[in-house]
Coordinates of C-alpha atoms and ligand atoms in Angstrom, one line a residue:
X1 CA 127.1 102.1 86.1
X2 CA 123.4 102.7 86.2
X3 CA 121.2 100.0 86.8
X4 CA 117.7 99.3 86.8
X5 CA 115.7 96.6 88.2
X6 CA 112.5 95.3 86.9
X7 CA 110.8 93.3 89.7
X8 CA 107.1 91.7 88.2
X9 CA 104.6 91.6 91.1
X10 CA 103.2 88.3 90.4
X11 CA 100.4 85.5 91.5
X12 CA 97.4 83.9 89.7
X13 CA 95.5 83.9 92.1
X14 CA 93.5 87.0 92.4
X15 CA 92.8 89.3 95.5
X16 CA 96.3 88.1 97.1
X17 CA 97.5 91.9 97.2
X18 CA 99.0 92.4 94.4
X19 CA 98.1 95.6 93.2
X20 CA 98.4 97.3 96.8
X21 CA 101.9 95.6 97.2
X22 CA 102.9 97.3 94.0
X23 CA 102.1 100.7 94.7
X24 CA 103.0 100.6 97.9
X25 CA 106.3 99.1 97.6
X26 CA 106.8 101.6 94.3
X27 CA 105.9 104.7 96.2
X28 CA 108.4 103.2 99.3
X29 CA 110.8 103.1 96.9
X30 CA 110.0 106.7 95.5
X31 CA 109.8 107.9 99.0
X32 CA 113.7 106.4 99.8
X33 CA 115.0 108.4 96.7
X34 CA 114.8 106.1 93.7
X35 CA 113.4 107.1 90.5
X36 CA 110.2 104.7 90.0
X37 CA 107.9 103.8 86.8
X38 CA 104.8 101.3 87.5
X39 CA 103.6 99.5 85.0
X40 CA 100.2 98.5 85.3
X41 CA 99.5 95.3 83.2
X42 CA 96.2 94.3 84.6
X43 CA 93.6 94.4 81.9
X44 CA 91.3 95.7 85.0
X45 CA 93.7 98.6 85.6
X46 CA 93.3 98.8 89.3
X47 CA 96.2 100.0 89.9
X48 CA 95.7 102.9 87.7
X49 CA 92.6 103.8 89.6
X50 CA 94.2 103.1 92.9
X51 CA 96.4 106.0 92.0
X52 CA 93.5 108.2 90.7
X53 CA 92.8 108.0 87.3
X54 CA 89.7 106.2 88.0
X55 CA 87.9 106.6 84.2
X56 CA 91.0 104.9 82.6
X57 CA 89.1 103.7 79.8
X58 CA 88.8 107.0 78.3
X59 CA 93.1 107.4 78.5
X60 CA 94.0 108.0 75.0
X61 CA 98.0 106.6 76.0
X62 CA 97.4 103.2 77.7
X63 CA 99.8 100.3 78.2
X64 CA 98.1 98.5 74.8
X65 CA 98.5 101.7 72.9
X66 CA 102.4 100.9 73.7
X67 CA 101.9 97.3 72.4
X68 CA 99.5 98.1 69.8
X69 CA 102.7 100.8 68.5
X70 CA 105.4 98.1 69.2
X71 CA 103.9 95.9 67.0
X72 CA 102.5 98.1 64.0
X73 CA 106.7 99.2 64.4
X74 CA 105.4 102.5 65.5
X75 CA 107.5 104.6 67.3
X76 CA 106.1 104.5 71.0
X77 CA 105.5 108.1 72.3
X78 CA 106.6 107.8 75.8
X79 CA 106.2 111.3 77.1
X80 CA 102.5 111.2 75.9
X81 CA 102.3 107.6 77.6
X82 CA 103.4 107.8 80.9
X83 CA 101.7 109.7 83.8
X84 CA 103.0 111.0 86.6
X85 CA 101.9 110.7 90.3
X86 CA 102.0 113.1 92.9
X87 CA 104.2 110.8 95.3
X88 CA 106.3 110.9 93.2
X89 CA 106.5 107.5 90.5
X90 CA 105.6 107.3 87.1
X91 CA 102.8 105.2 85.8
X92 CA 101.9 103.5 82.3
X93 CA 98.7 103.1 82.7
X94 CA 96.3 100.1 81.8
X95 CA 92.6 99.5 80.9
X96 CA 90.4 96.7 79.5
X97 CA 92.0 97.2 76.2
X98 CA 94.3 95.0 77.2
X99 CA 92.8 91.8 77.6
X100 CA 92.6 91.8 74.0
X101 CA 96.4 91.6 73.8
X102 CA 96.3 87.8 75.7
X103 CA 95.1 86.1 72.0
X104 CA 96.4 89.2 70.5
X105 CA 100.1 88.5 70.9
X106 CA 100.0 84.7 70.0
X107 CA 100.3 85.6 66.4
X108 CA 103.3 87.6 67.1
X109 CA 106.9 87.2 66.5
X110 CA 108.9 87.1 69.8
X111 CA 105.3 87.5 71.6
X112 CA 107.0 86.7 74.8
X113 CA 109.2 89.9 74.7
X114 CA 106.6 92.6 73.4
X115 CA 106.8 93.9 76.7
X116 CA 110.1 93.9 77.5
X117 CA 110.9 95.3 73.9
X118 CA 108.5 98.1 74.8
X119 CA 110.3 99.1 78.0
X120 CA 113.8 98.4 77.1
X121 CA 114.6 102.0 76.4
X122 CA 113.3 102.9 80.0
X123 CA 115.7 101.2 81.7
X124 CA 118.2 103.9 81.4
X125 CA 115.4 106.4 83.4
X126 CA 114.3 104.3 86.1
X127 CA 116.0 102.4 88.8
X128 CA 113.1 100.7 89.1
X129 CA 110.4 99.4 86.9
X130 CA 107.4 97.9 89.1
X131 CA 105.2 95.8 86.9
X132 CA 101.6 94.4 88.2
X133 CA 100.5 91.2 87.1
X134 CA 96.7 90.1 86.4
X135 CA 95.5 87.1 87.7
X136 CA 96.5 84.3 85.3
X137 CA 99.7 82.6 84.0
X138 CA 99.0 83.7 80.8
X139 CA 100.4 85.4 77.8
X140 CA 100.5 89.3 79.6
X141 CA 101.9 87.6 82.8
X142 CA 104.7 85.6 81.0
X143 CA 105.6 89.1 79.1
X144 CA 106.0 90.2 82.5
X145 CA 108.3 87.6 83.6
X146 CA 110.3 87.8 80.3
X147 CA 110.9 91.3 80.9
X148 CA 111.6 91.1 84.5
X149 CA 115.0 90.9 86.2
X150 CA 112.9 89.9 89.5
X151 CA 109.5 88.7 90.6
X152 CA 108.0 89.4 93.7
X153 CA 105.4 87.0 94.7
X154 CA 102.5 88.4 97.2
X155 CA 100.6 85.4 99.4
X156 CA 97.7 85.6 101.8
X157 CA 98.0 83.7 104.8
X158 CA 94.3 82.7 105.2
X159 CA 95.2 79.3 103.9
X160 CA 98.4 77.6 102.3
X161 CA 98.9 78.5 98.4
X162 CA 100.9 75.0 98.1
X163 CA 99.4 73.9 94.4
X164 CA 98.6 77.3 93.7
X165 CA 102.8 78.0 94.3
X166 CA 104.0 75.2 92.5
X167 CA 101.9 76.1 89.0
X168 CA 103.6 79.6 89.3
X169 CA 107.2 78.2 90.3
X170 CA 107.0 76.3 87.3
X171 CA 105.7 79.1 85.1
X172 CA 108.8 81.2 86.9
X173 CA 111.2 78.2 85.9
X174 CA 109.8 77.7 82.2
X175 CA 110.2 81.4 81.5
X176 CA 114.0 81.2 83.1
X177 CA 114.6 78.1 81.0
X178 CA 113.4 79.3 78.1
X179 CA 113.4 83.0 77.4
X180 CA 114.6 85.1 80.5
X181 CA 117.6 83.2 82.1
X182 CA 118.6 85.9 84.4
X183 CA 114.8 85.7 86.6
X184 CA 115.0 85.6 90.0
X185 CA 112.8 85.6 92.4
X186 CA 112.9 88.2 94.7
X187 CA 110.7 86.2 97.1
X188 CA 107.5 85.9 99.2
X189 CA 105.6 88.5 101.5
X190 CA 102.8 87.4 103.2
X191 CA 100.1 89.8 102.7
X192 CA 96.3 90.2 104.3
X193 CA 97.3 88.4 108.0
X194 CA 95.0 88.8 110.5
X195 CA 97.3 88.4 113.1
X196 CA 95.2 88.0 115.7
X197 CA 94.2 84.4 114.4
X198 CA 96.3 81.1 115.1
X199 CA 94.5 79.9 111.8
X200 CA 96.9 82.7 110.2
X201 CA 100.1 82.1 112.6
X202 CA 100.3 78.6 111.9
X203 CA 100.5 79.2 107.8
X204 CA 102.6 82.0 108.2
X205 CA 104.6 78.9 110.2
X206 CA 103.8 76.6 107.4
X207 CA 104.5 78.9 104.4
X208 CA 108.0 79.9 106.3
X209 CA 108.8 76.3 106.3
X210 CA 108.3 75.0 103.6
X211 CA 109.1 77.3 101.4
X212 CA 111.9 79.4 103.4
X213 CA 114.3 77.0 102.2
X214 CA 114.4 77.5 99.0
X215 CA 112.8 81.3 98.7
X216 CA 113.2 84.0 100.4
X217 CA 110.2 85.0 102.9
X218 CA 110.3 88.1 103.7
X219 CA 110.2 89.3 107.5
X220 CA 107.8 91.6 107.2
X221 CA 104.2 90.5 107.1
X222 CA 101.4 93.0 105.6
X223 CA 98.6 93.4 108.5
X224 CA 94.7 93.9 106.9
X225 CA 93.7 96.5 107.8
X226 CA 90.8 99.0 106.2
X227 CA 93.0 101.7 105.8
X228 CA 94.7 99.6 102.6
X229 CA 92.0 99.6 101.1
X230 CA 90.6 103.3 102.1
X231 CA 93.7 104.5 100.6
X232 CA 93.1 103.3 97.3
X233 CA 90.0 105.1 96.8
X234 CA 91.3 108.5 97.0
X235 CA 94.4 107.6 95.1
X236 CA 96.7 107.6 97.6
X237 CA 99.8 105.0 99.0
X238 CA 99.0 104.1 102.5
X239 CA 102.1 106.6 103.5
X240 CA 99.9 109.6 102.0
X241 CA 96.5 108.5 103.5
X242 CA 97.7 107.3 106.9
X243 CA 101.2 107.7 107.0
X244 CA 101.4 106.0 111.2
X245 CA 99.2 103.0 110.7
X246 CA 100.4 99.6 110.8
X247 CA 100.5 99.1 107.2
X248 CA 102.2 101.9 106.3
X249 CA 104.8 101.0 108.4
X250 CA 105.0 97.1 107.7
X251 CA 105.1 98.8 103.5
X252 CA 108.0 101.0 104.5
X253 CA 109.9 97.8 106.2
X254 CA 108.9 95.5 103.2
X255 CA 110.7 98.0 101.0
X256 CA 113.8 98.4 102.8
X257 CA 114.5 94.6 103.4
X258 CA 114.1 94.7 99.5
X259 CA 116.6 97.3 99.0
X260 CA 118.8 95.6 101.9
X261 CA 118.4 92.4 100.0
X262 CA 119.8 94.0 97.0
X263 CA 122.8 96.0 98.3
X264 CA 124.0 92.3 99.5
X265 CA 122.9 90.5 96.1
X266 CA 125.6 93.4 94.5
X267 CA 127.9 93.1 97.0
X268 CA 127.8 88.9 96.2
X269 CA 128.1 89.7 92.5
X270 CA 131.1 92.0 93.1
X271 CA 133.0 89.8 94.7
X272 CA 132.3 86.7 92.4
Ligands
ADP301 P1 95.3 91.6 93.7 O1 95.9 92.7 92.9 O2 96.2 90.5 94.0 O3 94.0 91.2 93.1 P2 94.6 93.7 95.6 O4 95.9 94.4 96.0 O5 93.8 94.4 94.6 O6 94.9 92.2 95.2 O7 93.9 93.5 97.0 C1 92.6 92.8 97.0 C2 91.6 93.6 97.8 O8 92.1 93.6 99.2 C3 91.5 95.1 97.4 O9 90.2 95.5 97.6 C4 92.4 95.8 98.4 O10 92.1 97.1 98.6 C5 92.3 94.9 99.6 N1 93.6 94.9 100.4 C6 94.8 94.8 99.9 N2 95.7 94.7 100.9 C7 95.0 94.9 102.0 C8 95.4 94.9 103.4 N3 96.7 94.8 103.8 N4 94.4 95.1 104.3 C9 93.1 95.1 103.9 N5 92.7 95.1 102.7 C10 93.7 95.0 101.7
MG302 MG1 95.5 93.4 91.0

């Protein structure tokens, strides 16, 4: 049976790495055979322009087009909608439209599921569906989580994200509670280490602890490193723009622990 999993790339606080986890991790998964569609839900469309279309206010099709279509019950012309990537993924793209959509969708009916409504149908295409968050707990980012089977939460390790954590675990928990009961969380990667500091080894210690009992923390840790962010300006995934770096490599481990993860999760589930 085809399945496809929806994994929301989540955290509130802004600059944690996000958007570059997103595409990276998408375009891994592209890159290991899997049919991918981002979603790009960030009314400051980075990630859009990370993969090139870098005047995406002028995109007739946008991610709010979608919701604007959703709601009006018009039908929601995907093959117009989504763009597709050179490496390989899909992309619904996103611009500042968007932002109007957080007081937008209060007034409407099931306003927690407008997304997931809206991609629904592309489940059945995909067999994965990478959504990035913007930075708040707000109305777009709970849509996110309603519609996700997954969330994958990226931390910096410059400092320990403990209150930070525990308003987003409990935004994680209302939305299971409440709308999306079968959430996970697919767990934590530490992103933007400097590993040459003990200021960064001891939180990656600290986050690993107190957190590692309950969450997963992934292995691999993302290195900064200039070449991230080089990579994004000429619309390209680390493993186009500098395929043997450090980053590229620790991306390409990151997305194979997730699959790994996965292939035991179904093995758990089979034998239940
Ligand atoms: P968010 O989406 O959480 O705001 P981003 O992915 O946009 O975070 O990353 C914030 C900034 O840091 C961007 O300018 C990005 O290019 C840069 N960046 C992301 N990951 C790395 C990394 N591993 N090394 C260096 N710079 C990075
Ligand atoms: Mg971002």
């Amino acid at each position: 049976m085809h399945k496809c999993k929806v994994i929301a790339v989540t955290n509130q606080k802004g600059g944690v790495g996000k958007t570059t986890t997103t595409e990276n991790v998408a375009i891994g998964l592209s890159r290991q055979g899997f049919n991918v569609l981002i979603v790009d839900f960030d009314p400051q469309g980075d990630l859009t322009s990370c993969l090139g279309w870098k005047n995406n206010d002028a995109l007739e099709h946008s991610v709010s087009s979608m919701l604007d279509d959703y709601i009006n019950d018009n039908d929601i012309n995907y093959d117009a909608l989504i763009l597709h990537h050179e490496e390989d993924v899909d992309l619904i793209p996103a611009n500042i439209e968007l932002a109007d959509f957080e007081m937008r969708l209060v007034s409407v009916i099931n306003r927690e599921q407008t997304l997931s409504n809206c991609i629904e149908p592309l489940r059945s295409k995909y067999d994965y569906i990478m959504i990035d968050c913007p930075p708040s707990l707000g109305m777009l980012t709970v849509n996110a989580l309603s519609a996700a089977d997954e969330v994958l939460i990226p931390v910096q390790t410059q400092y320990l994200p403990a209150k930070g954590m525990t308003k987003l675990l409990q935004t994680v928990n209302k939305v299971q509670r409440k709308i999306n009961s079968n959430l996970k969380i697919t767990g934590i990667v530490m992103t933007l280490a400097d590993l040459n500091t003990n200021i960064t080894k001891s939180t990656i210690d600290t986050i690993r602890e107190s957190f590692g009992k309950n969450i997963r923390v992934f292995d691999t840790i993302i290195p900064k490193a200039t070449k991230a962010s080089e990579a994004t300006i000429v619309g390209k995934s680390i493993y186009a723009y500098a395929k043997d770096s450090k980053v590229a490599v620790a991306y390409s481990n990151l997305t194979k622990e997730l699959v790994n993860n996965q292939k035991v999760k179904h093995k758990e589930e089979m034998s239940r």
